[in-house]
PDB file of C-alpha atoms and ligand atoms in Angstrom:
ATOM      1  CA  UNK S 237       1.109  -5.398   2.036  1.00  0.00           C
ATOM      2  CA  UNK S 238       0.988  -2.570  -0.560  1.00  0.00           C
ATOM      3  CA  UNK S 239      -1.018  -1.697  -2.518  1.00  0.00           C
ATOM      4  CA  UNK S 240       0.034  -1.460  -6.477  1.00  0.00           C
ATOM      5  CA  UNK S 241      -1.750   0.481  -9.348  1.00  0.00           C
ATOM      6  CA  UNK S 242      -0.090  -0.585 -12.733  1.00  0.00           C
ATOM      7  CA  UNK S 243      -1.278   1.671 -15.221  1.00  0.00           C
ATOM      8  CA  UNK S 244      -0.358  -0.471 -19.017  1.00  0.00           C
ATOM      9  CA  UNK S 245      -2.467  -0.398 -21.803  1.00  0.00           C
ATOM     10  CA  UNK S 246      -1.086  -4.054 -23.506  1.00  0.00           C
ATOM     11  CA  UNK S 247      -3.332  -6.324 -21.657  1.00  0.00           C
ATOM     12  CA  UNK S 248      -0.682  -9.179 -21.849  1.00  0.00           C
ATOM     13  CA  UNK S 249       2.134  -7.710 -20.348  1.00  0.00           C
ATOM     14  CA  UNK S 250      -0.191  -5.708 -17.561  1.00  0.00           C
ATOM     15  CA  UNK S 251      -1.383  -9.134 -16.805  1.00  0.00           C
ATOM     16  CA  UNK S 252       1.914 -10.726 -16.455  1.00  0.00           C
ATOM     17  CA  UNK S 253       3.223  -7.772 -13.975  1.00  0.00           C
ATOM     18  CA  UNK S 254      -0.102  -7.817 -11.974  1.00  0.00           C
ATOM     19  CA  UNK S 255       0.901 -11.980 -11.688  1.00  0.00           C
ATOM     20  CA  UNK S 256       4.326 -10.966 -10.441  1.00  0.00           C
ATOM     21  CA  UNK S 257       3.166  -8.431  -8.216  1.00  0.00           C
ATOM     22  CA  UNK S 258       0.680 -10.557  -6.204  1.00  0.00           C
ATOM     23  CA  UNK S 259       2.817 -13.506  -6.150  1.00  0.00           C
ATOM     24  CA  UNK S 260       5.127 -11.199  -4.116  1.00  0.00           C
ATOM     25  CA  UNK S 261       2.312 -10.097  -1.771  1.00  0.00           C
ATOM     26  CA  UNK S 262       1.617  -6.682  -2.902  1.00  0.00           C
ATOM     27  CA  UNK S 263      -2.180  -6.070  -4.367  1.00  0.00           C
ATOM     28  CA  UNK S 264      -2.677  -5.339  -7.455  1.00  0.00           C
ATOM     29  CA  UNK S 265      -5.151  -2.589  -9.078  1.00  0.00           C
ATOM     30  CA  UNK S 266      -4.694  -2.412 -13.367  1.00  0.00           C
ATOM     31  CA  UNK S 267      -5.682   0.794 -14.991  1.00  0.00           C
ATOM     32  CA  UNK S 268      -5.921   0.835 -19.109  1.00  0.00           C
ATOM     33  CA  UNK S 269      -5.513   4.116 -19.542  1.00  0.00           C
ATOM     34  CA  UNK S 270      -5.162   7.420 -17.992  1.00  0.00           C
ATOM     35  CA  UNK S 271      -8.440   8.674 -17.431  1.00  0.00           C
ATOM     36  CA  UNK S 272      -8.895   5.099 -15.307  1.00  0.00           C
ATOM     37  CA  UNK S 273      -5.507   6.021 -13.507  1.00  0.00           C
ATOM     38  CA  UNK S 274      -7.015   9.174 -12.467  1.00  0.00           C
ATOM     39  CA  UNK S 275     -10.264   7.467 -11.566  1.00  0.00           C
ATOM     40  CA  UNK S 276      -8.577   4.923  -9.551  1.00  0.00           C
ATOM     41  CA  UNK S 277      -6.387   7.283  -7.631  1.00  0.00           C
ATOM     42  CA  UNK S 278      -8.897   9.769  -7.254  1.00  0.00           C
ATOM     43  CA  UNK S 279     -10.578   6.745  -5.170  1.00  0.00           C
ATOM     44  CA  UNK S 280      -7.492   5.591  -3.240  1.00  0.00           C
ATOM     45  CA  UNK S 281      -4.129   6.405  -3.351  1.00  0.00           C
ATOM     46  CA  UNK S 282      -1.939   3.366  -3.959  1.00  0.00           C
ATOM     47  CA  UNK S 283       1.608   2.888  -2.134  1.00  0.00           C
ATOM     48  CA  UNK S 284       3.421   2.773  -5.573  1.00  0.00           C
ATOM     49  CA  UNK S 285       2.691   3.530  -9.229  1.00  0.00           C
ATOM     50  CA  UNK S 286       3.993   1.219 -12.059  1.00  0.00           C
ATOM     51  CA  UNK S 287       3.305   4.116 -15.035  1.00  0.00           C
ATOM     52  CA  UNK S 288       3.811   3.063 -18.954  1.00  0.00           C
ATOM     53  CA  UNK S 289       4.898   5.872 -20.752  1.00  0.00           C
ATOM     54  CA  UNK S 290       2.674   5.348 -24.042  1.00  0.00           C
ATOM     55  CA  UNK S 291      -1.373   5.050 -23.097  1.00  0.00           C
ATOM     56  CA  UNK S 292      -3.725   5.798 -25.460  1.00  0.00           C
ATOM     57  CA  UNK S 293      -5.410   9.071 -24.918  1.00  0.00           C
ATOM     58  CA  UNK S 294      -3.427  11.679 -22.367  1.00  0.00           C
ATOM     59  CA  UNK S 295       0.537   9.888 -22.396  1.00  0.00           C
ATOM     60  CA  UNK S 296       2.131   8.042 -19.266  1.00  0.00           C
ATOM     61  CA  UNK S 297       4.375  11.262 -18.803  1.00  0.00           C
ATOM     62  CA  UNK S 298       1.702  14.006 -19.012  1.00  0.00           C
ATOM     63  CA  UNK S 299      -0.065  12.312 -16.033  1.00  0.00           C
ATOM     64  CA  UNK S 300       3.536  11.909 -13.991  1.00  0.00           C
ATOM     65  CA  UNK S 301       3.709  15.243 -14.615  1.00  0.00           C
ATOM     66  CA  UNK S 302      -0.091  16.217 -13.095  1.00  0.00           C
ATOM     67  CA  UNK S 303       0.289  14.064 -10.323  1.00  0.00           C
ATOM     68  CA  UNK S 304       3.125  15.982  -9.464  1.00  0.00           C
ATOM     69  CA  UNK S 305       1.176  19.429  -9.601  1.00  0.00           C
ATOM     70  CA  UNK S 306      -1.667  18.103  -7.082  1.00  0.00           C
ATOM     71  CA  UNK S 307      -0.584  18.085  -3.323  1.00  0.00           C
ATOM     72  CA  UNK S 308      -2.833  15.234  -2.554  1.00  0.00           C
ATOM     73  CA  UNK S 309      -0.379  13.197  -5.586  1.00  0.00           C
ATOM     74  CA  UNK S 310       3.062  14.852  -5.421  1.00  0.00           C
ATOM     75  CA  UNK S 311       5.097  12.472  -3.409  1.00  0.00           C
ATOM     76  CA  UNK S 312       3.038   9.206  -5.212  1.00  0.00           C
ATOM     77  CA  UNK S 313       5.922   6.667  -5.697  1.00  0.00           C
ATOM     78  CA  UNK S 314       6.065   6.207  -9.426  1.00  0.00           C
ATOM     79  CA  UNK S 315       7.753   3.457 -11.694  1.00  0.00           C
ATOM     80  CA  UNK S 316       7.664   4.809 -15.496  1.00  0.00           C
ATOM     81  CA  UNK S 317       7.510   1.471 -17.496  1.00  0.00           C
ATOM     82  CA  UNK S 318       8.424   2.096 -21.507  1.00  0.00           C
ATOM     83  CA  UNK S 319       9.818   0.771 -24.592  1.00  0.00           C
ATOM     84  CA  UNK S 320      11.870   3.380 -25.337  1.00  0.00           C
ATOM     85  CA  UNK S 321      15.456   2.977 -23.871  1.00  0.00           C
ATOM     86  CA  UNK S 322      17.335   6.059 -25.141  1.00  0.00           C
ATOM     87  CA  UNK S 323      19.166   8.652 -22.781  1.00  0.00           C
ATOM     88  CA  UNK S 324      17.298  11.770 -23.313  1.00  0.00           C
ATOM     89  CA  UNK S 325      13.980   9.992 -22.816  1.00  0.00           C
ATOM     90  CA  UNK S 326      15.187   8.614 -19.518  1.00  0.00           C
ATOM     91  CA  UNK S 327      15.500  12.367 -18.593  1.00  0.00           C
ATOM     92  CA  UNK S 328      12.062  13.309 -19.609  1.00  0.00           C
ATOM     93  CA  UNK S 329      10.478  10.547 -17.841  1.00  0.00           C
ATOM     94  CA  UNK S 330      12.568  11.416 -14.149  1.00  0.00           C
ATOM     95  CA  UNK S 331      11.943  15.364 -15.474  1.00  0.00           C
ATOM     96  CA  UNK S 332       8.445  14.236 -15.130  1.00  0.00           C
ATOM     97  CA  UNK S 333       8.395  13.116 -12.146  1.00  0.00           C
ATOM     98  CA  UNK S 334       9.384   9.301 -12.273  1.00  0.00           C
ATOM     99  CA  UNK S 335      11.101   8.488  -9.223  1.00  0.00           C
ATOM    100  CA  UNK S 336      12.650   5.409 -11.512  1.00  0.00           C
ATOM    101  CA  UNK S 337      12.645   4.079 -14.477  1.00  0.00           C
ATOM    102  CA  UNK S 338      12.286   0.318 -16.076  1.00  0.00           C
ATOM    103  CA  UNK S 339      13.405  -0.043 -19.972  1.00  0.00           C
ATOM    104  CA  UNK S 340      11.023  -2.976 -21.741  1.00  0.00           C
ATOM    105  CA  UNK S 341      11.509  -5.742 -21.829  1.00  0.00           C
ATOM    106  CA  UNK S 342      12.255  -5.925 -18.277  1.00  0.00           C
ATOM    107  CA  UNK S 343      13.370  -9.037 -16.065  1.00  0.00           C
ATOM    108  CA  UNK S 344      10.555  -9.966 -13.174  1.00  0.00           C
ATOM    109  CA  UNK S 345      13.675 -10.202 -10.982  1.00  0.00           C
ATOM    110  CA  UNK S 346      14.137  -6.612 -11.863  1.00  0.00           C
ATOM    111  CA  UNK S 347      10.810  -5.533 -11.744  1.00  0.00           C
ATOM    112  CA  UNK S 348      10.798  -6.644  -8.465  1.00  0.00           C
ATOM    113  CA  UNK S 349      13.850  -5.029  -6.749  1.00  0.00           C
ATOM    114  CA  UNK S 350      13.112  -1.883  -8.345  1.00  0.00           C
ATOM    115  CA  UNK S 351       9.706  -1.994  -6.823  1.00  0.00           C
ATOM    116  CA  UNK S 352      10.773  -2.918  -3.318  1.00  0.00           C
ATOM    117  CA  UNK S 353      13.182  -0.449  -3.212  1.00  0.00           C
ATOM    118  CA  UNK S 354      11.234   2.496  -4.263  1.00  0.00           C
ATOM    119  CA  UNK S 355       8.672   1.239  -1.351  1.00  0.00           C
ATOM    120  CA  UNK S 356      11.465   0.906   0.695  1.00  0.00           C
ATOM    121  CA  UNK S 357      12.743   4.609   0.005  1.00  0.00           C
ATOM    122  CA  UNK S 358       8.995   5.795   0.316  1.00  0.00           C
ATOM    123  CA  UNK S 359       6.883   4.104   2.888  1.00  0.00           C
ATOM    124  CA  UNK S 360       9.025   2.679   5.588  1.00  0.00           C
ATOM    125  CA  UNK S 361       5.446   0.646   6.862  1.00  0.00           C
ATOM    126  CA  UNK S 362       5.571  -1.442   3.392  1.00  0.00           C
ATOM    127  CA  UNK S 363       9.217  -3.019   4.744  1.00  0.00           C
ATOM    128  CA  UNK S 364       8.238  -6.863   4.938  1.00  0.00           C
ATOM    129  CA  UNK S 365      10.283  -6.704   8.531  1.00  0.00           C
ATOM    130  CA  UNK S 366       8.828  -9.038  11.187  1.00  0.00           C
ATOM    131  CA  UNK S 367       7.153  -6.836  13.767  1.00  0.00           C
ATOM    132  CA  UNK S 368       6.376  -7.416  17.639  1.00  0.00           C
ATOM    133  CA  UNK S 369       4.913  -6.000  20.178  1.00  0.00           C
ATOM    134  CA  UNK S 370       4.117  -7.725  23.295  1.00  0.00           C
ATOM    135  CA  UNK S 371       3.665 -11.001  22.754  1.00  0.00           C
ATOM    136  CA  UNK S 372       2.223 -10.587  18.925  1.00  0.00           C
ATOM    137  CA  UNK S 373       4.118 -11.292  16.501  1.00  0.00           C
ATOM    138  CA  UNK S 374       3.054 -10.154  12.499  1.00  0.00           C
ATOM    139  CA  UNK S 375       5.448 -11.484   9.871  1.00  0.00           C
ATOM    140  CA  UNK S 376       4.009  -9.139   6.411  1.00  0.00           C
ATOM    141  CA  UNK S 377       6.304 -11.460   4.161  1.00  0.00           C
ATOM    142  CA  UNK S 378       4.460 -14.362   4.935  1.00  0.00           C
ATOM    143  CA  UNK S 379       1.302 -12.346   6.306  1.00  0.00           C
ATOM    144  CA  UNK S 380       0.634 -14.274   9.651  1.00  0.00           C
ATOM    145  CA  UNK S 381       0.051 -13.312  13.176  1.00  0.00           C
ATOM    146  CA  UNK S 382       0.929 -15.625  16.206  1.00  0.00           C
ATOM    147  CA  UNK S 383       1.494 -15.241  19.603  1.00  0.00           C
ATOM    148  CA  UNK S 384       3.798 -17.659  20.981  1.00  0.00           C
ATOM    149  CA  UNK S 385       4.153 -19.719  17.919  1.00  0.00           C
ATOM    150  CA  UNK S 386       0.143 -20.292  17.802  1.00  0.00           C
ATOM    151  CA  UNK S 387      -0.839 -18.685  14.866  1.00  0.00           C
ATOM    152  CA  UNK S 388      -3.790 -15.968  14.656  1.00  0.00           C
ATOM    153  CA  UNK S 389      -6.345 -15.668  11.567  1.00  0.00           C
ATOM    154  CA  UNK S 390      -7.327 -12.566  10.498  1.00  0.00           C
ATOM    155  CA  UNK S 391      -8.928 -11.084   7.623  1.00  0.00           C
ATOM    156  CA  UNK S 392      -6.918  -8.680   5.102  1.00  0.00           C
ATOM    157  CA  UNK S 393      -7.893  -5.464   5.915  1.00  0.00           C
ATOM    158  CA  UNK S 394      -7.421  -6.713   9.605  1.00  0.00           C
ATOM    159  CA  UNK S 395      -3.781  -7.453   8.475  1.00  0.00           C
ATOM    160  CA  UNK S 396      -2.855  -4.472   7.285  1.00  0.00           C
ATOM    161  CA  UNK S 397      -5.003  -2.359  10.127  1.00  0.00           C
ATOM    162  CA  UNK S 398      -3.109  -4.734  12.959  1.00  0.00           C
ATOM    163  CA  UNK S 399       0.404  -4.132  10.899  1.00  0.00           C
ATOM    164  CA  UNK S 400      -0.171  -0.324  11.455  1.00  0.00           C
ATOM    165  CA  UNK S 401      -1.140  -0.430  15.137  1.00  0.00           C
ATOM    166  CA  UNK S 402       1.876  -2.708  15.817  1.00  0.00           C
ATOM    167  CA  UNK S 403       4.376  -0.506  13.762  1.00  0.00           C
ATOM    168  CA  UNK S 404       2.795   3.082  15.829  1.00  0.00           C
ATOM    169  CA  UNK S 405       1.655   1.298  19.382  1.00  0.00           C
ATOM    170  CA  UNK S 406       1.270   3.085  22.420  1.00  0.00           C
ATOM    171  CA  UNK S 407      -0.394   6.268  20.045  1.00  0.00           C
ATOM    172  CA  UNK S 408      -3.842   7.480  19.928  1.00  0.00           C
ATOM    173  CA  UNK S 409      -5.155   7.432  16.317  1.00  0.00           C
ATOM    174  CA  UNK S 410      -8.458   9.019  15.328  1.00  0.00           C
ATOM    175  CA  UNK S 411     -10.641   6.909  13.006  1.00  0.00           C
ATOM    176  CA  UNK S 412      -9.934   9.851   9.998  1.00  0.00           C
ATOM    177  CA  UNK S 413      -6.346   9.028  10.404  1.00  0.00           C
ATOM    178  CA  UNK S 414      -6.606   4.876  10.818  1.00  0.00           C
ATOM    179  CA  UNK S 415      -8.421   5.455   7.372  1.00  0.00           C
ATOM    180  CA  UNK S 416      -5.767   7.658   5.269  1.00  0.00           C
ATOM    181  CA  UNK S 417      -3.491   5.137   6.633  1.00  0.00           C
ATOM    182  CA  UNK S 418      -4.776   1.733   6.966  1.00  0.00           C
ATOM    183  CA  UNK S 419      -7.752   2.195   4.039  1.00  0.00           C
ATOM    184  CA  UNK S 420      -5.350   4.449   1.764  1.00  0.00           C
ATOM    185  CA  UNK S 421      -7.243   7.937   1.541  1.00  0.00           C
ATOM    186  CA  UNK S 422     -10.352   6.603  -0.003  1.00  0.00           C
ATOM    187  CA  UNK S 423     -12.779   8.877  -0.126  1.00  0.00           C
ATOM    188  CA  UNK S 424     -15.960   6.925   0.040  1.00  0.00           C
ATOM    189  CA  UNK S 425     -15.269   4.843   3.487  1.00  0.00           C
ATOM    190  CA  UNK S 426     -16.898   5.582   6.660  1.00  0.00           C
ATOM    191  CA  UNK S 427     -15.483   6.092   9.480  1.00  0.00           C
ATOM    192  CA  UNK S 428     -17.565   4.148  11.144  1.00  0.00           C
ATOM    193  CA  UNK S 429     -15.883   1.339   8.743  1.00  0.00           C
ATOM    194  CA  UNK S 430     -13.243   1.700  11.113  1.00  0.00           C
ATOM    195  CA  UNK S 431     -15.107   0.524  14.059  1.00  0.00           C
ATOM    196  CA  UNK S 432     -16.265  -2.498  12.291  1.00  0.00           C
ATOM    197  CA  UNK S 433     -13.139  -3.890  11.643  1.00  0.00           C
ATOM    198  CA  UNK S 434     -11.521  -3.130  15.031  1.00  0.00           C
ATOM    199  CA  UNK S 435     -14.252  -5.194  16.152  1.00  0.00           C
ATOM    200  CA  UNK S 436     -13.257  -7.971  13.814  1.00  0.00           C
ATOM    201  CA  UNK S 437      -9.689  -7.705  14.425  1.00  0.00           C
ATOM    202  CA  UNK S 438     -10.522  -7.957  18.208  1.00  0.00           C
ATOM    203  CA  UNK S 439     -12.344 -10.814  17.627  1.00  0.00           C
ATOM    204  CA  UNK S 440      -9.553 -12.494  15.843  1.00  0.00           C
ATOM    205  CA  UNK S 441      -7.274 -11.717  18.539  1.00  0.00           C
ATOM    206  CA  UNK S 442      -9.574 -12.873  21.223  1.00  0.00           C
ATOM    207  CA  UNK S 443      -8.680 -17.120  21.089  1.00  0.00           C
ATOM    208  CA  UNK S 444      -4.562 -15.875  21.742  1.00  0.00           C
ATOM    209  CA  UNK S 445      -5.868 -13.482  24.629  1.00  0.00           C
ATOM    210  CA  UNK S 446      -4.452  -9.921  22.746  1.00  0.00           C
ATOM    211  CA  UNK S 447      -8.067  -8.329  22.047  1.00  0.00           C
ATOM    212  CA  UNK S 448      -7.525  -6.205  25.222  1.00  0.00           C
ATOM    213  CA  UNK S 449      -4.271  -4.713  23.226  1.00  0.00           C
ATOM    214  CA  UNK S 450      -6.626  -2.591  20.917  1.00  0.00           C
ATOM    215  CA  UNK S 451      -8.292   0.174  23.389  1.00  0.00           C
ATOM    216  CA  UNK S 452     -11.137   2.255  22.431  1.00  0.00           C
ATOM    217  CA  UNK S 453     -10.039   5.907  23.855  1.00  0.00           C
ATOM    218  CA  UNK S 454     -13.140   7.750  24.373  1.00  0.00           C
ATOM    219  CA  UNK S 455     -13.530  10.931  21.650  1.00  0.00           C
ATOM    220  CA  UNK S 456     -10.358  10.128  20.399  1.00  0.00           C
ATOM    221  CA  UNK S 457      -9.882   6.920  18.232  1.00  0.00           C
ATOM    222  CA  UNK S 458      -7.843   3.357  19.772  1.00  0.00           C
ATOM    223  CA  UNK S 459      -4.772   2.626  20.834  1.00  0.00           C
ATOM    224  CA  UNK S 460      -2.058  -0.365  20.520  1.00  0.00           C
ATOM    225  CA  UNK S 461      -0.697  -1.250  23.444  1.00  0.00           C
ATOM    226  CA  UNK S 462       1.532  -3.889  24.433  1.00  0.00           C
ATOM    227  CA  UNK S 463       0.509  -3.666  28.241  1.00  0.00           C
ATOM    228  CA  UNK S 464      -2.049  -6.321  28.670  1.00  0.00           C
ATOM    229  CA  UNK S 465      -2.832  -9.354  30.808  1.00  0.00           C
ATOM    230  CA  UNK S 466      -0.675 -12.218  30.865  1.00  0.00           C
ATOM    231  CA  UNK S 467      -1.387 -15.515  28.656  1.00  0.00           C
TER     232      UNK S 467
HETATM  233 CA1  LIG V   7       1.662   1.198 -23.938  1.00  0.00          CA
END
């Protein structure tokens, strides 16, 4: 699942995007203008940024264009939404720092290839390809986990923490790294956050016998492995 900021002043058409969005599994953050942009990325960095090109206040392309100044923000996958469809603007807005570019009014059909392909270009982890390891099986198009056709329940931050252990197994990752990765860079999480939902993601594993496939590595973070006890 990724995680989407759409950044649209018009509440009516951010609304209708943010509709679209989740209905296709990604989450959904809505920013107004572009001092709440910058607050919300300064908070977490989304996977993908839907961008409209006139905000009230500081414009859609000035804050492309900071974004791309800040290391933390430069590669930021961004979408510039606008109204204007003319050739030269097209160039200022991918000048800017747009990596593409969607001319209003847009299809939702549209919307919604441009947005998987730009995750697809960016952040291989946001493919919605079935992945397994062992005998656990995570589908993120239709966001279940089963072993052996039995499904397993987790929670969603348990989804997307399992869905990066199962697409890096066999690794050591520390808890700073599970949480630029899994939690998105947000600044105010514990680490110890991290330890609290291994435990529930352990716990949700536990009834299909795979809560042995998370290991705690002493001073160094967990592992995934797919080496564990038979059913
Ligand atoms: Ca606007």
């Amino acid at each position: 699942m990724s995680q989407v900021l759409v950044v649209e002043d018009e509440a009516a058409i951010a609304e209708l995007i943010a509709i679209n969005l989740r209905h296709a599994g990604h989450e959904v953050v809505l920013a107004a203008s572009a001092e709440q942009a910058q607050d919300q990325v300064d908070a977490v960095l989304p996977d993908l940024i839907l961008l409209d090109w006139m905000l009230p206040g500081q414009s859609g392309i000035m804050l492309a264009r900071q974004w791309r100044q800040s290391a933390r923000t430069r590669d930021l996958p961004i979408i510039m939404l606008t109204a204007r469809a003319e050739e030269s603007d097209k160039i200022v807005g991918l000048d800017a720092g747009a990596d593409d570019y969607l001319t209003k009014p847009f299809s939702t059909g549209e919307l919604l290839a441009r947005v998987r392909a730009l995750l697809r270009r960016s952040a291989p982890d946001a493919l919605d390809a079935p992945v397994e390891v062992g005998p656990l099986r995570l589908d993120p198009a239709t966001h279940r986990v089963s072993r052996a056709g039995t499904e397993v329940k987790v929670g969603p931050t348990e989804f997307r923490l399992l869905h990066f252990f199962m697409t890096h197994p066999e690794r050591v990752h520390s808890r700073s790294q599970l949480l630029d990765r899994v939690w998105g860079d947000h600044v105010f999480i514990e680490e110890r956050t991290v330890d609290v939902h291994v435990k529930r993601l352990r716990e949700a594993l536990a009834p299909a016998d795979c809560a042995a496939m998370i290991e705690t590595v002493r001073g160094a973070g967990y592992r995934f492995t797919a080496g564990i006890t038979p059913h």
